[in-house]
Short mmCIF file of C-alpha atoms and ligand atoms in Angstrom, two decimals:
data_model
loop_
_atom_site.label_atom_id
_atom_site.label_comp_id
_atom_site.label_asym_id
_atom_site.label_seq_id
_atom_site.Cartn_x
_atom_site.Cartn_y
_atom_site.Cartn_z
CA MET A 22 -0.43 0.22 -0.10
CA GLU A 23 1.59 3.50 -1.15
CA LYS A 24 -0.64 5.52 0.65
CA PHE A 25 -3.84 5.83 2.90
CA TYR A 26 -5.37 8.93 2.87
CA GLU A 27 -9.13 8.25 5.01
CA THR A 28 -12.07 11.21 6.34
CA THR A 29 -14.50 11.07 8.54
CA ALA A 30 -17.72 13.11 7.70
CA ILE A 31 -17.61 16.67 9.01
CA ASP A 32 -19.80 17.79 12.18
CA TYR A 33 -22.52 19.96 12.05
CA VAL A 34 -21.95 23.05 14.74
CA ASN A 35 -24.94 23.95 15.62
CA GLY A 36 -24.62 21.94 18.90
CA ALA A 37 -21.96 19.87 21.10
CA PRO A 38 -20.38 16.80 19.94
CA HIS A 39 -22.40 13.71 20.90
CA ILE A 40 -21.69 10.02 21.82
CA GLY A 41 -22.52 9.05 18.14
CA HIS A 42 -20.50 11.89 16.25
CA ALA A 43 -17.34 10.47 18.96
CA TYR A 44 -18.43 6.99 17.50
CA GLU A 45 -17.50 7.58 13.91
CA LYS A 46 -14.34 9.81 15.05
CA ILE A 47 -13.15 6.46 17.17
CA LEU A 48 -14.14 3.82 14.33
CA ALA A 49 -11.84 6.31 11.98
CA ASP A 50 -8.80 6.45 14.10
CA VAL A 51 -8.72 3.15 14.71
CA ILE A 52 -8.83 2.43 11.38
CA TYR A 53 -6.32 5.35 10.68
CA ARG A 54 -3.91 4.04 12.83
CA HIS A 55 -4.20 0.46 11.98
CA PHE A 56 -2.78 1.47 8.44
CA THR A 57 -0.06 3.97 10.27
CA GLN A 58 1.29 0.68 11.27
CA ARG A 59 0.62 -0.57 7.68
CA CYS A 60 1.64 2.25 5.28
CA ASP A 61 3.98 5.29 5.78
CA ASN A 62 2.24 7.39 3.34
CA THR A 63 -0.78 8.45 5.72
CA PHE A 64 -3.23 11.00 5.98
CA MET A 65 -6.76 11.86 8.24
CA LEU A 66 -9.14 14.82 7.70
CA THR A 67 -12.11 16.06 10.07
CA GLY A 68 -13.27 18.75 10.89
CA THR A 69 -16.72 20.86 10.99
CA ASP A 70 -19.53 21.89 8.21
CA GLU A 71 -20.38 25.21 9.70
CA HIS A 72 -22.75 26.78 7.15
CA GLY A 73 -26.75 26.07 6.58
CA ILE A 74 -30.00 26.83 7.95
CA LYS A 75 -29.48 25.13 10.94
CA ILE A 76 -26.71 27.19 12.00
CA GLN A 77 -28.14 30.27 11.12
CA LYS A 78 -31.35 29.33 13.05
CA THR A 79 -29.47 27.84 15.75
CA ALA A 80 -27.04 31.13 16.35
CA ALA A 81 -30.47 33.45 15.91
CA SER A 82 -32.12 31.88 18.96
CA LYS A 83 -28.95 32.32 21.07
CA GLY A 84 -28.38 35.74 19.99
CA ILE A 85 -25.05 35.36 18.55
CA THR A 86 -23.57 36.07 15.24
CA PRO A 87 -23.46 32.08 13.35
CA LYS A 88 -19.58 33.04 12.69
CA GLN A 89 -18.96 33.29 16.45
CA MET A 90 -21.04 30.46 17.48
CA CYS A 91 -18.76 27.96 14.83
CA ASP A 92 -15.65 29.66 16.80
CA GLU A 93 -17.25 28.03 19.88
CA ASN A 94 -18.62 24.94 18.76
CA SER A 95 -16.33 23.52 16.41
CA GLN A 96 -13.62 24.51 19.09
CA MET A 97 -16.23 21.89 21.17
CA PHE A 98 -15.17 19.49 18.53
CA LYS A 99 -11.47 19.77 18.38
CA ASP A 100 -11.39 19.27 22.45
CA ALA A 101 -13.25 16.26 22.54
CA TRP A 102 -11.11 14.53 19.66
CA LYS A 103 -8.05 15.72 21.77
CA ALA A 104 -10.08 13.69 24.60
CA LEU A 105 -10.33 10.88 22.63
CA ASP A 106 -6.56 11.04 21.03
CA PHE A 107 -8.09 10.83 17.67
CA ASP A 108 -5.22 11.32 15.68
CA TYR A 109 -5.54 13.18 12.73
CA SER A 110 -3.31 15.18 10.34
CA LYS A 111 -6.13 17.98 9.27
CA PHE A 112 -8.68 19.71 10.69
CA ILE A 113 -10.96 21.59 8.21
CA ARG A 114 -13.77 24.23 8.83
CA THR A 115 -16.05 24.86 6.09
CA THR A 116 -15.59 28.72 6.87
CA ASP A 117 -11.79 28.62 6.22
CA GLU A 118 -10.96 31.18 3.75
CA GLN A 119 -9.04 28.85 1.75
CA HIS A 120 -12.58 26.27 1.32
CA VAL A 121 -14.93 29.06 0.60
CA ARG A 122 -12.71 30.39 -1.99
CA VAL A 123 -12.28 26.89 -4.04
CA VAL A 124 -16.04 25.99 -3.46
CA GLN A 125 -17.01 29.28 -5.22
CA HIS A 126 -14.44 27.99 -8.33
CA ILE A 127 -15.54 24.51 -8.61
CA PHE A 128 -19.32 26.09 -8.51
CA LYS A 129 -18.83 28.24 -11.10
CA LYS A 130 -16.68 25.55 -13.14
CA LEU A 131 -19.87 23.46 -13.09
CA MET A 132 -21.80 26.12 -14.11
CA GLU A 133 -19.56 27.24 -17.21
CA GLN A 134 -19.61 23.93 -18.38
CA GLY A 135 -23.04 23.53 -18.06
CA ASP A 136 -23.82 21.14 -15.33
CA ILE A 137 -25.49 23.76 -13.07
CA TYR A 138 -28.61 25.42 -13.61
CA LYS A 139 -31.17 28.06 -12.81
CA ASN A 140 -34.39 26.90 -12.18
CA LYS A 141 -37.89 27.44 -10.36
CA TYR A 142 -38.81 25.43 -7.63
CA THR A 143 -40.94 24.02 -4.97
CA GLY A 144 -39.51 21.55 -2.59
CA LEU A 145 -40.55 20.06 0.65
CA TYR A 146 -37.06 21.03 2.34
CA CYS A 147 -36.05 19.48 6.02
CA SER A 148 -33.51 21.44 7.79
CA GLY A 149 -32.49 18.48 9.87
CA CYS A 150 -31.17 17.12 6.54
CA GLU A 151 -30.54 20.27 5.20
CA ALA A 152 -32.09 18.85 2.05
CA PHE A 153 -35.23 18.50 0.24
CA LEU A 154 -36.92 15.46 0.02
CA SER A 155 -39.63 13.89 -1.97
CA GLU A 156 -42.93 12.51 -1.56
CA LYS A 157 -41.72 8.99 -1.82
CA ASP A 158 -39.16 9.65 1.49
CA LEU A 159 -41.46 10.77 3.97
CA THR A 160 -43.37 8.86 6.39
CA GLU A 161 -47.42 8.06 6.09
CA ASP A 162 -47.37 10.93 8.03
CA GLY A 163 -45.43 12.94 6.05
CA LEU A 164 -42.48 13.31 8.41
CA CYS A 165 -38.67 12.84 7.27
CA PRO A 166 -37.75 9.51 8.06
CA ASP A 167 -34.68 10.69 10.10
CA HIS A 168 -35.91 13.33 11.63
CA LEU A 169 -39.81 12.79 12.21
CA LYS A 170 -40.22 16.49 11.32
CA LYS A 171 -42.80 17.53 8.58
CA PRO A 172 -40.83 19.24 5.68
CA GLU A 173 -40.86 23.31 5.07
CA VAL A 174 -42.56 23.72 1.28
CA VAL A 175 -40.01 25.96 -0.30
CA SER A 176 -40.78 27.94 -3.32
CA GLU A 177 -37.47 29.33 -5.08
CA GLU A 178 -35.60 30.23 -8.07
CA ASN A 179 -32.26 27.99 -7.01
CA TYR A 180 -29.59 26.54 -8.84
CA PHE A 181 -29.74 23.07 -10.24
CA PHE A 182 -26.72 20.61 -10.36
CA LYS A 183 -27.71 18.19 -13.49
CA LEU A 184 -27.12 14.79 -11.54
CA THR A 185 -29.40 12.68 -13.95
CA LYS A 186 -26.84 13.22 -16.37
CA TYR A 187 -24.23 11.27 -14.41
CA LYS A 188 -27.50 8.60 -13.24
CA GLU A 189 -26.25 6.06 -15.48
CA ALA A 190 -22.21 6.45 -15.14
CA ILE A 191 -22.47 6.01 -11.37
CA ALA A 192 -24.79 3.20 -11.49
CA ASN A 193 -22.41 1.60 -13.52
CA HIS A 194 -19.15 2.55 -11.14
CA ILE A 195 -21.28 1.01 -8.63
CA ASN A 196 -21.94 -2.09 -10.09
CA THR A 197 -18.81 -2.50 -11.16
CA HIS A 198 -16.62 -1.68 -8.42
CA PRO A 199 -18.20 -4.32 -5.94
CA ASP A 200 -15.94 -2.72 -2.82
CA PHE A 201 -16.87 0.59 -3.47
CA ILE A 202 -19.72 0.65 -0.62
CA VAL A 203 -19.19 -0.69 2.62
CA PRO A 204 -20.91 -2.95 3.88
CA ALA A 205 -21.87 -4.55 0.82
CA PHE A 206 -25.01 -5.05 2.24
CA ARG A 207 -26.21 -1.03 1.46
CA LYS A 208 -25.31 -1.39 -1.92
CA ASN A 209 -28.89 -2.32 -3.07
CA GLU A 210 -30.09 0.45 -1.22
CA VAL A 211 -28.32 2.81 -2.93
CA LEU A 212 -29.01 1.55 -6.66
CA HIS A 213 -33.11 1.84 -5.50
CA GLN A 214 -32.56 5.24 -4.37
CA LEU A 215 -30.26 6.25 -8.07
CA GLU A 216 -33.35 4.73 -9.83
CA ASN A 217 -35.27 7.51 -8.27
CA ILE A 218 -32.87 10.54 -8.37
CA GLU A 219 -33.55 13.94 -9.66
CA ASP A 220 -31.50 17.04 -10.36
CA ILE A 221 -30.44 18.48 -6.99
CA SER A 222 -30.98 21.83 -6.16
CA VAL A 223 -27.05 23.65 -4.77
CA SER A 224 -28.29 27.37 -3.89
CA ARG A 225 -30.94 28.65 -1.98
CA ALA A 226 -32.02 32.28 -1.78
CA LYS A 227 -29.54 34.61 0.37
CA SER A 228 -32.80 36.00 1.56
CA ASN A 229 -33.81 32.82 2.89
CA VAL A 230 -30.36 30.94 3.69
CA SER A 231 -27.94 34.07 4.45
CA TRP A 232 -25.52 32.02 6.26
CA SER A 233 -23.85 30.32 2.88
CA ILE A 234 -21.08 30.71 0.22
CA ASP A 235 -21.70 33.39 -1.94
CA VAL A 236 -22.43 32.46 -5.63
CA LEU A 237 -19.66 34.14 -7.24
CA ASP A 238 -21.60 37.02 -9.96
CA ASP A 239 -24.66 36.28 -8.37
CA PRO A 240 -25.30 37.49 -4.57
CA ASP A 241 -28.73 36.73 -4.09
CA GLN A 242 -28.12 33.22 -4.15
CA GLY A 243 -25.55 31.27 -1.87
CA ILE A 244 -24.14 27.63 -2.58
CA TYR A 245 -26.28 25.25 -0.47
CA VAL A 246 -24.93 22.65 1.65
CA TRP A 247 -23.94 19.57 0.06
CA ILE A 248 -21.24 21.01 -2.76
CA ASP A 249 -19.90 23.20 0.25
CA ALA A 250 -19.61 20.11 2.51
CA LEU A 251 -18.96 17.27 0.11
CA SER A 252 -15.66 19.73 -1.56
CA ASN A 253 -14.13 19.55 1.71
CA TYR A 254 -12.22 16.29 1.10
CA ILE A 255 -10.50 18.37 -1.58
CA THR A 256 -10.67 21.65 -1.05
CA ALA A 257 -8.55 20.43 2.71
CA ILE A 258 -5.84 18.51 0.42
CA GLY A 259 -4.97 21.83 -1.98
CA TYR A 260 -7.11 21.08 -4.99
CA ASP A 261 -8.46 23.84 -6.86
CA VAL A 262 -10.03 23.83 -10.16
CA ASP A 263 -6.83 25.31 -12.58
CA GLU A 264 -4.54 24.50 -10.05
CA GLN A 265 -3.15 21.37 -7.42
CA THR A 266 -1.32 20.76 -4.95
CA ASP A 267 1.38 17.97 -5.00
CA GLN A 268 -0.80 16.79 -1.70
CA PHE A 269 -3.49 16.62 -3.62
CA LYS A 270 -2.10 14.72 -6.49
CA GLN A 271 -0.14 12.29 -3.68
CA LEU A 272 -3.30 11.61 -2.03
CA TRP A 273 -6.08 12.00 -4.33
CA PRO A 274 -8.55 9.55 -5.20
CA VAL A 275 -9.08 8.96 -1.43
CA ASN A 276 -8.86 5.07 -0.10
CA LEU A 277 -11.96 5.49 2.45
CA HIS A 278 -14.66 7.94 3.27
CA VAL A 279 -15.99 7.10 6.75
CA ILE A 280 -19.80 8.28 7.20
CA GLY A 281 -23.00 7.64 8.89
CA LYS A 282 -25.53 5.49 7.17
CA ASP A 283 -27.90 8.41 6.49
CA ILE A 284 -25.10 10.22 4.91
CA LEU A 285 -24.91 7.08 2.54
CA LYS A 286 -26.80 8.65 -0.31
CA PHE A 287 -24.99 12.22 -0.71
CA HIS A 288 -22.01 10.47 -0.82
CA SER A 289 -22.27 7.73 -2.73
CA ILE A 290 -24.45 9.50 -5.40
CA TYR A 291 -24.46 13.12 -4.93
CA TRP A 292 -20.29 13.17 -4.48
CA THR A 293 -19.62 10.53 -7.12
CA GLY A 294 -21.97 12.92 -9.85
CA ILE A 295 -20.19 16.05 -8.49
CA LEU A 296 -16.44 14.14 -8.87
CA MET A 297 -17.11 13.06 -12.14
CA ALA A 298 -18.42 16.66 -13.64
CA LEU A 299 -14.87 17.83 -12.29
CA GLY A 300 -13.19 14.93 -13.95
CA LEU A 301 -11.62 13.76 -10.66
CA PRO A 302 -10.58 9.74 -10.17
CA LEU A 303 -13.77 8.38 -7.50
CA PRO A 304 -13.20 7.58 -3.73
CA GLN A 305 -11.69 3.78 -3.60
CA GLN A 306 -14.14 3.19 -0.91
CA ILE A 307 -16.91 4.24 1.33
CA LEU A 308 -17.46 2.67 4.70
CA ALA A 309 -21.49 3.81 5.93
CA HIS A 310 -21.60 2.86 10.16
CA GLY A 311 -24.36 2.35 11.65
CA TRP A 312 -26.05 4.54 14.74
CA ILE A 313 -25.35 4.63 17.78
CA THR A 314 -28.41 4.33 20.68
CA ILE A 315 -28.24 4.85 24.04
CA ASP A 316 -29.60 1.77 26.49
CA GLU A 317 -31.32 0.56 22.89
CA THR A 318 -32.86 4.19 22.52
CA LYS A 319 -32.28 7.08 19.90
CA MET A 320 -30.27 9.87 21.35
CA SER A 321 -32.56 13.05 21.29
CA LYS A 322 -32.34 16.09 23.05
CA SER A 323 -36.09 16.31 23.64
CA LEU A 324 -35.59 12.32 25.76
CA GLY A 325 -32.59 14.02 27.31
CA ASN A 326 -30.25 11.14 26.91
CA VAL A 327 -27.86 12.99 24.68
CA ILE A 328 -24.39 11.80 26.10
CA SER A 329 -21.22 13.88 25.55
CA PRO A 330 -18.02 11.75 25.22
CA THR A 331 -16.06 14.09 27.78
CA THR A 332 -18.92 14.01 30.37
CA LEU A 333 -18.30 10.29 29.87
CA LEU A 334 -14.85 10.13 30.60
CA GLU A 335 -14.86 12.47 33.14
CA HIS A 336 -17.98 10.27 34.94
CA PHE A 337 -16.05 7.08 34.84
CA HIS A 338 -12.70 9.09 36.30
CA LEU A 339 -10.84 7.69 33.01
CA ASP A 340 -8.06 10.27 32.17
CA LYS A 341 -6.79 8.12 28.98
CA PRO A 342 -9.80 7.65 26.42
CA ASP A 343 -8.67 3.72 26.06
CA ALA A 344 -11.34 1.93 27.76
CA MET A 345 -13.54 3.84 25.67
CA ARG A 346 -12.31 4.04 22.50
CA TYR A 347 -12.26 -0.06 22.89
CA TYR A 348 -15.93 -0.11 23.63
CA MET A 349 -16.84 2.38 20.80
CA ALA A 350 -14.72 0.51 17.93
CA THR A 351 -16.18 -2.79 19.03
CA ALA A 352 -19.50 -1.99 19.75
CA ALA A 353 -20.90 -2.85 16.60
CA PRO A 354 -20.10 -5.62 13.35
CA CYS A 355 -19.59 -3.23 10.44
CA GLY A 356 -21.94 -1.00 9.15
CA LYS A 357 -24.38 -2.15 11.96
CA ASP A 358 -25.90 -0.61 14.44
CA GLY A 359 -24.33 -0.71 17.95
CA ASN A 360 -25.71 0.31 21.83
CA TYR A 361 -24.10 1.81 24.81
CA SER A 362 -24.90 1.41 27.90
CA ASP A 363 -22.86 2.22 31.27
CA LYS A 364 -23.17 -1.78 32.71
CA ASP A 365 -21.92 -2.91 29.77
CA PHE A 366 -19.18 -0.43 29.54
CA LYS A 367 -18.36 -1.39 32.67
CA GLU A 368 -18.54 -5.19 32.12
CA LYS A 369 -16.91 -5.16 29.03
CA VAL A 370 -13.62 -3.41 29.30
CA ASN A 371 -12.85 -4.60 33.13
CA ALA A 372 -13.61 -7.91 31.47
CA HIS A 373 -11.17 -7.32 28.20
CA LEU A 374 -8.69 -4.77 29.15
CA ALA A 375 -8.42 -4.74 33.07
CA ASN A 376 -8.66 -8.97 33.74
CA SER A 377 -7.52 -10.59 30.14
CA MET A 378 -5.42 -8.79 28.93
CA GLY A 379 -4.10 -6.19 31.80
CA ASN A 380 -3.56 -8.76 34.31
CA LEU A 381 -1.78 -11.29 31.89
CA LEU A 382 0.64 -8.60 31.56
CA ASN A 383 1.34 -7.56 34.83
CA ARG A 384 1.43 -11.45 36.52
CA THR A 385 3.85 -12.49 33.37
CA LEU A 386 6.33 -9.67 34.58
CA SER A 387 5.77 -10.38 38.09
CA MET A 388 6.47 -14.06 37.29
CA LEU A 389 9.50 -12.86 35.87
CA VAL A 390 10.85 -10.83 38.82
CA LYS A 391 10.07 -13.82 41.37
CA TYR A 392 11.88 -16.40 39.35
CA PHE A 393 14.43 -14.45 37.38
CA ASP A 394 15.04 -11.12 38.57
CA GLY A 395 13.49 -10.09 35.92
CA ASP A 396 16.02 -11.40 33.17
CA VAL A 397 15.35 -13.46 30.09
CA LYS A 398 17.98 -16.01 29.59
CA PRO A 399 19.42 -16.89 26.40
CA GLU A 400 18.08 -20.59 27.43
CA PHE A 401 14.57 -19.37 27.30
CA LYS A 402 12.78 -20.59 24.08
CA ILE A 403 9.89 -19.22 22.82
CA ASP A 404 7.30 -22.01 22.46
CA SER A 405 5.71 -22.25 19.02
CA PRO A 406 1.99 -22.96 19.19
CA LEU A 407 1.50 -20.15 20.80
CA LYS A 408 3.39 -18.10 18.65
CA ASN A 409 2.62 -19.66 15.44
CA LYS A 410 -1.44 -18.25 16.80
CA ALA A 411 -0.10 -14.62 17.53
CA ILE A 412 1.57 -14.74 13.64
CA GLU A 413 -2.22 -15.56 12.57
CA THR A 414 -3.80 -13.27 14.09
CA VAL A 415 -2.21 -10.64 12.57
CA LYS A 416 -2.74 -12.35 9.30
CA ASP A 417 -6.63 -12.30 10.43
CA VAL A 418 -6.78 -9.03 11.96
CA MET A 419 -5.18 -7.41 8.98
CA HIS A 420 -8.05 -9.38 6.80
CA HIS A 421 -10.78 -7.99 8.72
CA PHE A 422 -9.06 -4.08 8.53
CA ASP A 423 -9.00 -4.60 4.99
CA TYR A 424 -12.35 -5.12 4.84
CA TYR A 425 -13.01 -2.16 8.00
CA GLU A 426 -14.01 -5.07 10.10
CA VAL A 427 -12.85 -3.37 13.36
CA GLN A 428 -15.29 -5.60 15.81
CA GLU A 429 -14.57 -8.81 14.44
CA ALA A 430 -10.35 -8.06 14.11
CA ALA A 431 -10.53 -7.03 18.08
CA GLN A 432 -12.47 -10.79 18.74
CA LYS A 433 -9.39 -12.11 17.09
CA ILE A 434 -7.10 -9.90 19.06
CA MET A 435 -9.24 -11.10 22.24
CA LEU A 436 -8.95 -14.86 21.47
CA LEU A 437 -5.23 -14.77 21.43
CA VAL A 438 -5.44 -12.98 24.64
CA ASP A 439 -7.59 -16.09 25.67
CA GLU A 440 -5.07 -18.28 24.22
CA ALA A 441 -2.23 -16.93 25.75
CA ASN A 442 -4.17 -17.07 29.45
CA LYS A 443 -4.50 -20.96 28.64
CA TYR A 444 -1.12 -21.19 28.22
CA VAL A 445 -0.10 -19.84 31.35
CA THR A 446 -2.79 -21.70 33.30
CA ASP A 447 -1.91 -25.14 31.30
CA SER A 448 1.78 -24.81 31.90
CA GLU A 449 1.76 -23.63 35.58
CA PRO A 450 4.99 -21.68 35.41
CA TRP A 451 4.79 -20.97 39.29
CA ALA A 452 4.65 -25.06 39.64
CA LEU A 453 7.75 -25.67 37.26
CA ALA A 454 9.59 -22.80 39.47
CA LYS A 455 8.19 -24.93 42.19
CA ASN A 456 9.73 -28.31 40.67
CA GLY A 457 13.03 -26.89 39.77
CA GLU A 458 12.54 -26.96 35.89
CA MET A 459 13.68 -23.27 35.50
CA ASP A 460 14.43 -23.44 31.51
CA LYS A 461 11.06 -24.59 31.46
CA CYS A 462 9.21 -22.48 33.56
CA GLY A 463 11.56 -18.90 31.70
CA GLN A 464 10.07 -20.45 28.45
CA VAL A 465 6.42 -20.21 29.16
CA LEU A 466 7.08 -16.76 30.86
CA THR A 467 9.41 -15.67 27.99
CA THR A 468 6.72 -17.17 25.20
CA VAL A 469 3.46 -15.15 26.48
CA LEU A 470 5.61 -11.84 26.69
CA ASP A 471 6.49 -12.49 23.54
CA VAL A 472 3.02 -13.04 22.13
CA MET A 473 2.48 -9.55 24.66
CA CYS A 474 4.29 -7.63 21.89
CA VAL A 475 2.25 -9.12 19.10
CA ILE A 476 -0.84 -8.22 21.19
CA SER A 477 0.80 -4.69 22.25
CA SER A 478 0.72 -4.15 18.02
CA LEU A 479 -2.27 -5.23 17.39
CA ILE A 480 -4.06 -3.76 20.29
CA TYR A 481 -2.52 -0.18 19.71
CA PRO A 482 -4.80 1.04 16.67
CA TYR A 483 -7.90 0.47 20.14
CA CYS A 484 -6.09 1.72 22.83
CA PRO A 485 -3.36 3.53 21.99
CA ASN A 486 -2.39 4.41 25.83
CA ILE A 487 -2.50 1.13 26.99
CA ALA A 488 -0.28 -0.55 24.36
CA GLN A 489 2.85 2.22 24.78
CA ASP A 490 2.46 0.85 28.26
CA MET A 491 2.54 -2.12 27.53
CA ALA A 492 5.55 -2.21 24.82
CA LYS A 493 7.83 0.29 27.52
CA GLN A 494 7.55 -2.35 29.96
CA LEU A 495 8.45 -5.23 27.51
CA SER A 496 11.23 -3.15 25.73
CA TYR A 497 9.51 -3.27 22.56
CA ASP A 498 9.64 -1.04 20.14
CA LEU A 499 6.01 -1.05 18.92
CA LYS A 500 5.95 2.78 17.41
CA SER A 501 8.38 1.44 14.67
CA THR A 502 7.05 -1.90 14.16
CA LYS A 503 4.92 -2.18 10.73
CA LEU A 504 2.45 -5.20 11.26
CA GLN A 505 3.44 -7.20 8.49
CA ASP A 506 6.86 -7.17 9.44
CA ILE A 507 6.16 -8.72 13.03
CA LYS A 508 7.81 -11.62 14.25
CA SER A 509 8.67 -13.69 17.50
CA ASP A 510 11.71 -12.89 19.44
CA ASN A 511 10.06 -9.39 19.94
CA ILE A 512 11.93 -10.15 23.72
CA LYS A 513 15.21 -9.33 23.83
CA VAL A 514 17.47 -11.67 25.91
CA GLY A 515 19.04 -9.87 28.95
CA HIS A 516 17.45 -7.68 31.67
CA LEU A 517 13.78 -6.76 31.28
CA ILE A 518 12.37 -4.85 34.11
CA ASP A 519 12.50 -4.30 37.70
CA LYS A 520 10.01 -5.00 39.95
CA ALA A 521 9.26 -0.82 40.50
CA ASP A 522 8.68 -0.94 37.04
CA ILE A 523 5.56 -3.17 37.11
CA HIS A 524 2.82 -1.46 37.02
CA PRO A 525 -1.18 -2.37 35.78
CA VAL A 526 -1.62 -1.33 32.24
CA PHE A 527 -6.04 -0.40 32.80
CA LEU A 528 -7.06 -0.18 36.66
CA ARG A 529 -10.94 -2.16 36.70
CA ILE A 530 -12.87 1.03 36.44
CA ASP A 531 -14.58 1.07 39.90
CA SER A 532 -11.50 -1.15 41.93
CA GLU A 533 -10.12 -0.10 44.65
CA LEU A 534 -6.96 1.04 42.85
CA ALA A 535 -8.60 3.02 40.44
CA ASP A 536 -10.27 5.30 43.14
CA LYS A 537 -7.24 5.79 44.83
CA SER A 538 -5.60 6.64 41.88
CA LYS A 539 -8.62 9.07 41.30
CA LYS A 540 -7.90 10.64 44.74
CA LYS A 541 -3.90 11.37 44.01
N1 MSP B 4 -22.74 17.87 8.05
C1 MSP B 4 -23.37 16.29 7.59
C2 MSP B 4 -21.60 15.77 7.20
C3 MSP B 4 -21.27 16.47 5.92
S1 MSP B 4 -19.78 15.39 5.39
C4 MSP B 4 -19.05 16.10 3.88
C5 MSP B 4 -23.30 15.71 8.82
N2 MSP B 4 -23.45 16.23 9.83
S2 MSP B 4 -24.05 15.61 11.17
O1 MSP B 4 -23.22 16.37 12.65
O2 MSP B 4 -25.51 15.69 11.78
O3 MSP B 4 -23.30 14.39 11.39
C6 MSP B 4 -22.02 13.85 11.55
C7 MSP B 4 -22.01 12.60 11.35
O4 MSP B 4 -21.81 11.85 12.16
C8 MSP B 4 -22.90 11.60 10.26
O5 MSP B 4 -21.30 10.45 9.59
C9 MSP B 4 -23.66 10.83 11.29
O6 MSP B 4 -24.09 9.34 10.80
C10 MSP B 4 -23.08 10.46 12.28
N3 MSP B 4 -23.65 10.60 13.79
C11 MSP B 4 -24.84 11.74 14.29
N4 MSP B 4 -25.46 10.70 15.18
C12 MSP B 4 -24.77 9.58 15.29
C13 MSP B 4 -25.33 8.66 15.79
N5 MSP B 4 -26.18 8.37 16.92
N6 MSP B 4 -24.39 7.16 16.19
C14 MSP B 4 -23.67 7.25 15.04
N7 MSP B 4 -23.08 8.18 14.01
C15 MSP B 4 -23.93 9.70 14.22
O7 MSP B 4 -24.35 15.13 8.53
#
């Protein structure tokens, strides 16, 4: 793999980030970090989507300007992503000067080549979707199915993008590229939506939506959300209509757009059409993830069950986000919906991260100190069945990530942890030491520690802090070990660790120790 360019959806800034936004960013970051372990040239883009009627109305209701609200709320998203250790390369805001300028030129180019035209239009507008809906899209009661709100009847003269011109080419691309839409079960849904597609409105009258990018040479019209928002994926890396930067040439086409299932139509149909009109190569893949519910209930302001990711970290007194990252990234099979519950969160991270994985490292290192003063001797050979299992797991995990099966990959890692625990239980190194079978005992401990190095590499995308702490206690060079190069013999012969340097990598939530460290 020569390069890996990945993007997330850019979030609307009319409110604070919630756990649904966080789910996407965590999932995307886990995928991204995994590919940084396979490839040197990687780039991750995220950001905020700042124009449109929703933002204009929310700012007005607060008595502040839209720009003021965007500045404040965009910062909240940045702060949340920092707290979650989201390792993005660039954060784009659609109010960035460069983005605004290039979007205006994209629009002008499409107008000049006849792909955008003006037309009088009466339609049903849902401000939640920032989109016109057709009668067919609505529920039986005439509501938007996603926002359960009645759309407004809007009659305006707008610019339209000739999406119908590209309909056949889009269908052809989807049909000939079976990996384009992930998971594959969403493909037919998209093809069905495409059958009913019409030209799309791409501007709104400034008199109705003032918080938008001006159409060049037509100050009464503002560029309406999707051409503005979707173009972020190219403007952020240096696309311009006449000239593209080296960075753009190197990174485009994007390898992966990570988005929620609710905006798949905009990405797989609208964006594909826009890129075709611009004469640009198409994205390699679009991953549409499912939605996160809270205690099996849809999150909504009216139900008061919206959870902020940073509040959650504070609630459990977690100074690192690893547990939350692990839980969220493994909350659902690829593309399916997942659920968050406090009880499930505590149980899962305590069982997997503290009991199975953390304890295994802790007790193995402690035995190495107890029986060998923390030394690894040359005669301690690595036992091959467990070693082979570890190398096999690396391959399995890479294979799952090739399909963005993040939950499934984690299950494989935990199976390896279970195997290693079983190996210790079955081999009874404490009994071997008691019987004076010291080489055998050393072999068991070294084998487990060697496999723990592999586990630290594999768990790194989910739990970067825990993984680095594990690697530190194992003197393992996690950062520069590429997954495809992982072998055994990760543990060097010689002195490995002193008693004082052994510590748990993850304290059970609600454990006495965790309580003590909180008080400290
Ligand atoms: N601004 C548009 C995206 C433009 S991308 C060029 C938008 N913003 S959003 O703030 O409404 O949503 C941002 C992302 O968060 C979307 O991918 C959406 O699917 C995701 N999620 C919002 N709520 C979610 C859950 N409850 N669960 C999982 N993801 C959710 O759409």
